Short mmCIF file of C-alpha atoms (C1' of nucleotides) in Angstrom, two decimals:
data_model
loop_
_atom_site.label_atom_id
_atom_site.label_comp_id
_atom_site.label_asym_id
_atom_site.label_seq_id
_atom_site.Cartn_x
_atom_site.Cartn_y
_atom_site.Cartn_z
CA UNK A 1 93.55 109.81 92.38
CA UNK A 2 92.08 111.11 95.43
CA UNK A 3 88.39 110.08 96.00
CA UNK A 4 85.65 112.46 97.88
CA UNK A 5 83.43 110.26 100.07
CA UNK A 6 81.35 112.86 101.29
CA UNK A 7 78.51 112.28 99.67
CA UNK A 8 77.97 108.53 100.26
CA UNK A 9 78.99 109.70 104.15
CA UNK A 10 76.62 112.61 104.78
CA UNK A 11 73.55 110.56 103.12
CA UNK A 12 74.62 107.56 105.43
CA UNK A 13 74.60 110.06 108.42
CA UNK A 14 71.51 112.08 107.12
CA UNK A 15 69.46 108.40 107.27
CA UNK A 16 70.92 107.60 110.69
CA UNK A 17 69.73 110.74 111.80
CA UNK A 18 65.62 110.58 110.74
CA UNK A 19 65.52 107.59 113.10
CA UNK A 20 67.10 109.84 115.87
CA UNK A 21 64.67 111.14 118.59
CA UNK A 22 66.66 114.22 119.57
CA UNK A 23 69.92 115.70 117.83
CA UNK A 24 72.90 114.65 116.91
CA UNK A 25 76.25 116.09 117.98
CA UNK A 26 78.93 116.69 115.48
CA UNK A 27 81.07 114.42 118.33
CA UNK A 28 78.63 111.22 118.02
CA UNK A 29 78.41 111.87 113.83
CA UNK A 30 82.37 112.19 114.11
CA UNK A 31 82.85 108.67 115.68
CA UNK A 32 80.62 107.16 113.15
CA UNK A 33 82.61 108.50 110.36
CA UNK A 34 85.54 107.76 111.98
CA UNK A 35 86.91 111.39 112.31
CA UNK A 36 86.62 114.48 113.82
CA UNK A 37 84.12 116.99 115.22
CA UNK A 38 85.13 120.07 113.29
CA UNK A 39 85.33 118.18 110.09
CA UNK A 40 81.93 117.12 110.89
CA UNK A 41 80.82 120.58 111.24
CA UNK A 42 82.61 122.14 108.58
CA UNK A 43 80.70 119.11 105.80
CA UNK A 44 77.24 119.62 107.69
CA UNK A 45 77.52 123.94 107.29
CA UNK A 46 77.04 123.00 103.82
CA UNK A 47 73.61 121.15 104.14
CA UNK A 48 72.49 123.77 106.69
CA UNK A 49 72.91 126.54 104.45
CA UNK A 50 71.11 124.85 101.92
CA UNK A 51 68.44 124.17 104.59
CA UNK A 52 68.51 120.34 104.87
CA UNK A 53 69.14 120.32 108.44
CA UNK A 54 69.83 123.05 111.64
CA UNK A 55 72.01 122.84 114.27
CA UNK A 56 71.64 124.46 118.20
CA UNK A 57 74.44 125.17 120.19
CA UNK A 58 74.54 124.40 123.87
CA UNK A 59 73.70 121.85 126.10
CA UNK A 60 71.25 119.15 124.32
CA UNK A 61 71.90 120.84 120.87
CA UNK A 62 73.63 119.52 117.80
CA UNK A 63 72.49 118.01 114.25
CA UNK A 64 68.75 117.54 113.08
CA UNK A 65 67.29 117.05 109.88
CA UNK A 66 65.21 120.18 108.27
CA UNK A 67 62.82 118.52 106.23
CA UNK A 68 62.02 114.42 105.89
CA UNK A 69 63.94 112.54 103.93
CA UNK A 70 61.69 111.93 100.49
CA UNK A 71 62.19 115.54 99.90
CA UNK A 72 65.78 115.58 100.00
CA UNK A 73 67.42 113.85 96.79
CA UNK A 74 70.96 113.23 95.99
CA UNK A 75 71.48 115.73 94.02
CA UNK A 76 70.52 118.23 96.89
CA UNK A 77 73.22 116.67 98.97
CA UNK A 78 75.73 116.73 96.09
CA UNK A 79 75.06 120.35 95.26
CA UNK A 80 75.05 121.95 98.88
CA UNK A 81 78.55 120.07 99.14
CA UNK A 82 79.32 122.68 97.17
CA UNK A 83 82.24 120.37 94.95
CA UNK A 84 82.84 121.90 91.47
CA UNK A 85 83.01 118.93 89.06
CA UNK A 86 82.43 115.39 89.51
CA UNK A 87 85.23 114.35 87.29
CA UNK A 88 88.86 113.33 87.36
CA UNK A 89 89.32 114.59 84.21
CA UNK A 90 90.96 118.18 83.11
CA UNK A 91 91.72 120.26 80.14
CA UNK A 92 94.86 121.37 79.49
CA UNK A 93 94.96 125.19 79.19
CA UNK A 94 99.06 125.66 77.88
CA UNK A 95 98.12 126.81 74.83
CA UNK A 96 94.64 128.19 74.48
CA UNK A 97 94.78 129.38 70.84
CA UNK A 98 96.16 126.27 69.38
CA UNK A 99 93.15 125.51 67.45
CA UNK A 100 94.22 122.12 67.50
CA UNK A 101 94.13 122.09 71.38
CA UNK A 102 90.63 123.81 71.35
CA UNK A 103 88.99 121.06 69.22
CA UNK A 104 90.50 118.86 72.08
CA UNK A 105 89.58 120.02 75.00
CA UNK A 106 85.45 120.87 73.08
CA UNK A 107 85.74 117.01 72.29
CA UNK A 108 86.48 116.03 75.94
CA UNK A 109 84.42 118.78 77.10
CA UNK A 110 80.99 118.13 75.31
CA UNK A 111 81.56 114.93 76.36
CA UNK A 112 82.00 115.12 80.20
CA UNK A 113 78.94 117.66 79.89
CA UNK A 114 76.76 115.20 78.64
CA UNK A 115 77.83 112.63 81.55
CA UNK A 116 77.94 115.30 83.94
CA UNK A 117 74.11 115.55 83.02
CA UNK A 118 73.05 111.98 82.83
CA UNK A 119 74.46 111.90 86.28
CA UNK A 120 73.10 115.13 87.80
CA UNK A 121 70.04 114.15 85.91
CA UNK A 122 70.02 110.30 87.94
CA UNK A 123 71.09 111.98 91.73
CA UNK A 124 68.14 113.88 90.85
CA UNK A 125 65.54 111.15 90.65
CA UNK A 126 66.73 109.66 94.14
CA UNK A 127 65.56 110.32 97.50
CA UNK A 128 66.66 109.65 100.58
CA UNK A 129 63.37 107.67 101.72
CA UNK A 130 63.84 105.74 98.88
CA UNK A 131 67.53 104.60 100.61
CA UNK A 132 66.08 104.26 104.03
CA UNK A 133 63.23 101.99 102.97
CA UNK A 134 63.10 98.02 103.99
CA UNK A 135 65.40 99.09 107.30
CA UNK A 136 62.67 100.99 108.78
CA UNK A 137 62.66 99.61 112.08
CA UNK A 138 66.51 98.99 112.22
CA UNK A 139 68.35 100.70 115.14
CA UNK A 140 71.22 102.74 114.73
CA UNK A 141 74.17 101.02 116.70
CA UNK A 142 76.67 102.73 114.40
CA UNK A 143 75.59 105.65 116.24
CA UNK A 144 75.99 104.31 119.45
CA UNK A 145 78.98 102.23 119.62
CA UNK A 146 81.20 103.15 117.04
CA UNK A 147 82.11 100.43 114.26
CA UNK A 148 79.42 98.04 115.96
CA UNK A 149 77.71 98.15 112.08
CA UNK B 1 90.26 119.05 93.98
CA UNK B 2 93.38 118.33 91.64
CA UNK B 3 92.07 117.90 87.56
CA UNK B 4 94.12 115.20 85.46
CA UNK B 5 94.40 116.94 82.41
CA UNK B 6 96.92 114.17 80.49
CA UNK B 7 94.20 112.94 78.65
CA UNK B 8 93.42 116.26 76.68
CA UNK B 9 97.76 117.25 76.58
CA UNK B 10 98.40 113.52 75.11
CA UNK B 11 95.54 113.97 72.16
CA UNK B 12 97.28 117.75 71.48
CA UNK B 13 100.45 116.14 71.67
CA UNK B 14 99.38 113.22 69.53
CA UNK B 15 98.02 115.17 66.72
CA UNK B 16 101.08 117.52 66.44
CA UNK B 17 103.07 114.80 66.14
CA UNK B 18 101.13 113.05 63.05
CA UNK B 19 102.76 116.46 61.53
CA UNK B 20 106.28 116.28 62.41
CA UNK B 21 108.50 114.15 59.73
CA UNK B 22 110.67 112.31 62.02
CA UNK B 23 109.79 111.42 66.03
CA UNK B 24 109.60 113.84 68.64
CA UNK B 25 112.23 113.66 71.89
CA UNK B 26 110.99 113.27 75.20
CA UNK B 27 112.64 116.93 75.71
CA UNK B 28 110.88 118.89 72.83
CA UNK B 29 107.40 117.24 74.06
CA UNK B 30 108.25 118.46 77.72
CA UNK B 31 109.01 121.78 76.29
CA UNK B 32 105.34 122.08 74.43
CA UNK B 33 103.78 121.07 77.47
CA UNK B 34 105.61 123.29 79.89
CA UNK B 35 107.33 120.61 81.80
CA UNK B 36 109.85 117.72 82.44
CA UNK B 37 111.31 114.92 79.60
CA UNK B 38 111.04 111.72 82.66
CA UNK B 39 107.07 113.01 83.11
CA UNK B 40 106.90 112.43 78.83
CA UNK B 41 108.70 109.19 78.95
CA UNK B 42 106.44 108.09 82.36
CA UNK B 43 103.17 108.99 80.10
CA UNK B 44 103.92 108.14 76.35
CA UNK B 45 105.46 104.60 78.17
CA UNK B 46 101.46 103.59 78.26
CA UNK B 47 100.89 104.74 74.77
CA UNK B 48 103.33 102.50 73.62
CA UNK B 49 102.55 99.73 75.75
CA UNK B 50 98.73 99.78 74.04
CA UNK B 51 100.72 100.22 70.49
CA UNK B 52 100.11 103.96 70.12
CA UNK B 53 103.69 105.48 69.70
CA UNK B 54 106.62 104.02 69.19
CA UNK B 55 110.19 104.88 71.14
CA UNK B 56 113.82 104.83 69.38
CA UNK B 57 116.74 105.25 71.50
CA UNK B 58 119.85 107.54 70.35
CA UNK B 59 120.53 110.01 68.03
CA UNK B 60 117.96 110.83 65.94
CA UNK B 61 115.52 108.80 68.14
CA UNK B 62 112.15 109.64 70.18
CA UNK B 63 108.40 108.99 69.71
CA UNK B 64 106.45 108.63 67.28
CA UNK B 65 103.28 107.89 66.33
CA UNK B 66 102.50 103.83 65.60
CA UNK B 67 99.33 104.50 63.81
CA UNK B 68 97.02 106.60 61.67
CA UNK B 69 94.73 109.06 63.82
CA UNK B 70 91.79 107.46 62.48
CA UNK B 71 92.66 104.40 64.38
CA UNK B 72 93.15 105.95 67.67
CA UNK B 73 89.99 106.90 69.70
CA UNK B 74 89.85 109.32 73.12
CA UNK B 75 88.70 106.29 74.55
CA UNK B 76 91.96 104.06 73.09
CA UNK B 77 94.41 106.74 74.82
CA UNK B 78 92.11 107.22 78.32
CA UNK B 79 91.92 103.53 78.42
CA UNK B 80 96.24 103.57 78.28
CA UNK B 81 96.78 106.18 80.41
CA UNK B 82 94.94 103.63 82.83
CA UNK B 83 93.25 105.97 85.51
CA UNK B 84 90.87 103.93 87.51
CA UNK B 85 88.04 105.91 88.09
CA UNK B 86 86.60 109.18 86.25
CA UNK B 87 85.22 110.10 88.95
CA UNK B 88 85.64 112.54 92.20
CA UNK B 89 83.08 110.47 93.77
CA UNK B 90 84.09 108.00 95.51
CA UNK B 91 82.22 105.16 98.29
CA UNK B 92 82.17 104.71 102.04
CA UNK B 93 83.62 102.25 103.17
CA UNK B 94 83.43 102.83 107.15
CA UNK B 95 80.09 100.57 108.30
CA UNK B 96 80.75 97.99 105.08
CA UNK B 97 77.67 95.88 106.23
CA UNK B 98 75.31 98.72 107.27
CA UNK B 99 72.48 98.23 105.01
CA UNK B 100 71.82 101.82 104.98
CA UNK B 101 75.55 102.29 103.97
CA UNK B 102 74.90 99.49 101.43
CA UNK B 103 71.80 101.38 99.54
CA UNK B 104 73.65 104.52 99.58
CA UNK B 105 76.54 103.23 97.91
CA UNK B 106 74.44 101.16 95.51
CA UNK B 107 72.40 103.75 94.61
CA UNK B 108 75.43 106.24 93.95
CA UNK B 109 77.25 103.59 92.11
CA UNK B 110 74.96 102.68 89.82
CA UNK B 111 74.28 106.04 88.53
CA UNK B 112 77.86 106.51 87.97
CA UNK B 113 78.28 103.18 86.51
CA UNK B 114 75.64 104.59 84.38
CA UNK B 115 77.38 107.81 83.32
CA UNK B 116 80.60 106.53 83.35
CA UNK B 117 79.43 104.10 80.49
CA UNK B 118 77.83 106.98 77.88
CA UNK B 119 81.07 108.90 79.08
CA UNK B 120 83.24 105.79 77.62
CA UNK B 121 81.10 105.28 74.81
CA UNK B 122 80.93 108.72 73.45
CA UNK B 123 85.04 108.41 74.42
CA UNK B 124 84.88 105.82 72.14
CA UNK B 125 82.85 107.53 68.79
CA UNK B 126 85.51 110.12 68.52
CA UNK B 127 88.96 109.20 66.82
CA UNK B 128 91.49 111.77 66.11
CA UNK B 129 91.05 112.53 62.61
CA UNK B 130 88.18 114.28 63.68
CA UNK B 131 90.18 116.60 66.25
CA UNK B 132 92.68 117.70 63.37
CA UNK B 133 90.51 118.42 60.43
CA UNK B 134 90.88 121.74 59.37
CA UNK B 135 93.95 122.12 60.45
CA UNK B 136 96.14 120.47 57.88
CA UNK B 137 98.02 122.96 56.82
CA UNK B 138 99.07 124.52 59.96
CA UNK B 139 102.72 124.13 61.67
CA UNK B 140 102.94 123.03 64.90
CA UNK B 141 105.34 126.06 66.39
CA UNK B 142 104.41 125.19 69.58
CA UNK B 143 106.66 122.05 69.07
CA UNK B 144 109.62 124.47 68.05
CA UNK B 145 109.54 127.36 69.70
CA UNK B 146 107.95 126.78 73.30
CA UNK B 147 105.07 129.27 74.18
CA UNK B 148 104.54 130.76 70.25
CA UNK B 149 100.93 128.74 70.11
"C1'" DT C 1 78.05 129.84 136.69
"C1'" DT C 2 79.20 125.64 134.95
"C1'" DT C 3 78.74 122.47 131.28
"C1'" DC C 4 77.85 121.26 126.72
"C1'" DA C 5 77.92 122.06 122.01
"C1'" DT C 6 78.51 124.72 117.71
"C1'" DG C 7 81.40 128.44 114.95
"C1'" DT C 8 85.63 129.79 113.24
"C1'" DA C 9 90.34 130.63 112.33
"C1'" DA C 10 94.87 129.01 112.12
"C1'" DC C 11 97.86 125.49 111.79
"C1'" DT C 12 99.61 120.57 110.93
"C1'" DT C 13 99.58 116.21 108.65
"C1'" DA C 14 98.94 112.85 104.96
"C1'" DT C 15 98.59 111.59 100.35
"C1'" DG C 16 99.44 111.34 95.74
"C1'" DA C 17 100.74 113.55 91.51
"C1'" DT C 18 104.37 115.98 89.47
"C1'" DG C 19 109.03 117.28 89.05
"C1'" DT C 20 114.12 116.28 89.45
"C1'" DT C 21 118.48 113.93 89.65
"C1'" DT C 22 121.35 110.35 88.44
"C1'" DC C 23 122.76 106.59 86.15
"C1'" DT C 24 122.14 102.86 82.58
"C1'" DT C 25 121.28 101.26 77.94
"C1'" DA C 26 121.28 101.74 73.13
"C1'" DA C 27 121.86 103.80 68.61
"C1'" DA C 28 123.89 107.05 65.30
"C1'" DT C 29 127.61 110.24 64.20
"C1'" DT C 30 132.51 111.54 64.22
"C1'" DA D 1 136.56 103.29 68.97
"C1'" DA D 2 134.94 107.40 71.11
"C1'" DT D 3 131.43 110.74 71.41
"C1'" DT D 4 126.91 112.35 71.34
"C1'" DT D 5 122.09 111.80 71.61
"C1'" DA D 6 118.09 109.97 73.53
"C1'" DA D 7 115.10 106.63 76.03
"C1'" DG D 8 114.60 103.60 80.46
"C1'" DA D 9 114.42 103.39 85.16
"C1'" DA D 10 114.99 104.03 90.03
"C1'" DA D 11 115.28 107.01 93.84
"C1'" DC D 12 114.27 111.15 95.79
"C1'" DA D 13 112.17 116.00 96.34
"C1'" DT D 14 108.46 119.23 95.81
"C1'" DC D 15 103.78 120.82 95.71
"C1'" DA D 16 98.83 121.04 96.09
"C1'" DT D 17 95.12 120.17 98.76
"C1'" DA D 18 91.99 117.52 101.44
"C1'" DA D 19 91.66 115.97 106.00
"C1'" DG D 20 92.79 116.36 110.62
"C1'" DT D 21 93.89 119.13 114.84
"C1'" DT D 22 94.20 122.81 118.22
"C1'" DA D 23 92.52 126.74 120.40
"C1'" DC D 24 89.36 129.89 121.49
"C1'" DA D 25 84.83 132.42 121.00
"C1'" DT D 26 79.78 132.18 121.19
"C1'" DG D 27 75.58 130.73 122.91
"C1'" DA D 28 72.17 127.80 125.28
"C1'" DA D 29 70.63 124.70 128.97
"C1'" DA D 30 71.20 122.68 133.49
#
DNA sequence: TTTCATGTAACTTATGATGTTTCTTAAATT
DNA sequence: AATTTAAGAAACATCATAAGTTACATGAAA
């Protein structure tokens, strides 16, 4: 099953870009994802709206950070990617008064509640500076030159 | 993005079959759940690889069940239907030996390592006994007459 | 006023699950 | 023995949707 790798992506990208001096362009994040601008821009709308970063149109513009990075924790990031649930698994809905389906799907269902929470709970508890620290003085080739890192 | 729901139709399936007399075709379990006898055969064919359900060719053949419910767990038939990963989270794996790559992934992995393991475990404390009681008495029309439940 | 960069809509592509067709194998009924 | 019923399996088609792409509008700086 597909996977969604935005969130390991955009907190890779968000670190990258605390060490920036200036902005960063959806272009330059593109080539260190390995895609393309407008993909770029459509992930990072999420985060802005949320208020985690701004972006300026026009010469010299692009991508900054809002706020530094200890006050930004996983679960911000997961939650202003705006993704539904975090799980693979579904409930069948073919026959929604077949008791015997209902105490299914409330089985699976409390249970993927309770992980859902653990997790949330856990993304929660993690912040970006946390991430970023022991590498503070590392540059950013990634940025720079592609798949140099 | 796209929900497996075969756990929660195999359990429903599963328990309406403990109530049938004789086994169940491949075409009367694609009728219950609204779709195709080769998708059946394609799913049950991990049941009964794990020892689950049993298949008969020919007349008067099918699936049926290989066990008592009590013996069968959600986390017995999730473990056969073999899906890798409960999760819509997945890694980057663009800058593999970036160590700010490397802490973001380890950080996200080990938090759902962590609630992938109560998820299995609660999986696990559940057999389906549990899911039928109170039901014992009731047909299973759904099995005869398409839609009716 | 030209260049750079985001914003947005519309469209295309890629991927993987699901669905379908066709044929084979095997068992029970006639 | 021939027929019918049903699973097994391979090959192919369809569908959903995330990701990628194109094109153009907006806005800011050089």
């Amino acid at each position: 099953m597909r996977k969604d790798s935005r969130l390991s992506r955009m907190l890779h990208v968000l670190i990258h870009m605390d060490r920036l001096g200036g902005p960063a362009t959806s272009e330059r994040i593109a080539k260190m994802l390995s895609t393309n601008p407008v993909v770029v821009r459509r992930t990072m709308a999420g985060l802005r709206e949320q208020g985690y970063v701004t972006s300026v149109k026009g010469h010299g513009g692009g991508w900054s950070l809002a706020m530094p990075l200890h006050k930004i924790s996983l679960l911000d990031i997961h939650n202003a990617l705006g993704e539904s649930s975090v799980f693979t698994i579904g409930l069948s809905d073919e026959y929604t008064h077949c008791p015997i389906e209902q105490a299914v799907n409330k089985a699976i269902k409390d249970v993927l509640i309770e992980a859902e929470s653990l997790l949330l709970e856990r993304f929660g508890e993690v912040s970006l500076d946390v991430l970023a620290e022991g590498f503070v003085d590392l540059p950013a080739p990634s940025f720079d030159e592609g798949k140099g890192y």
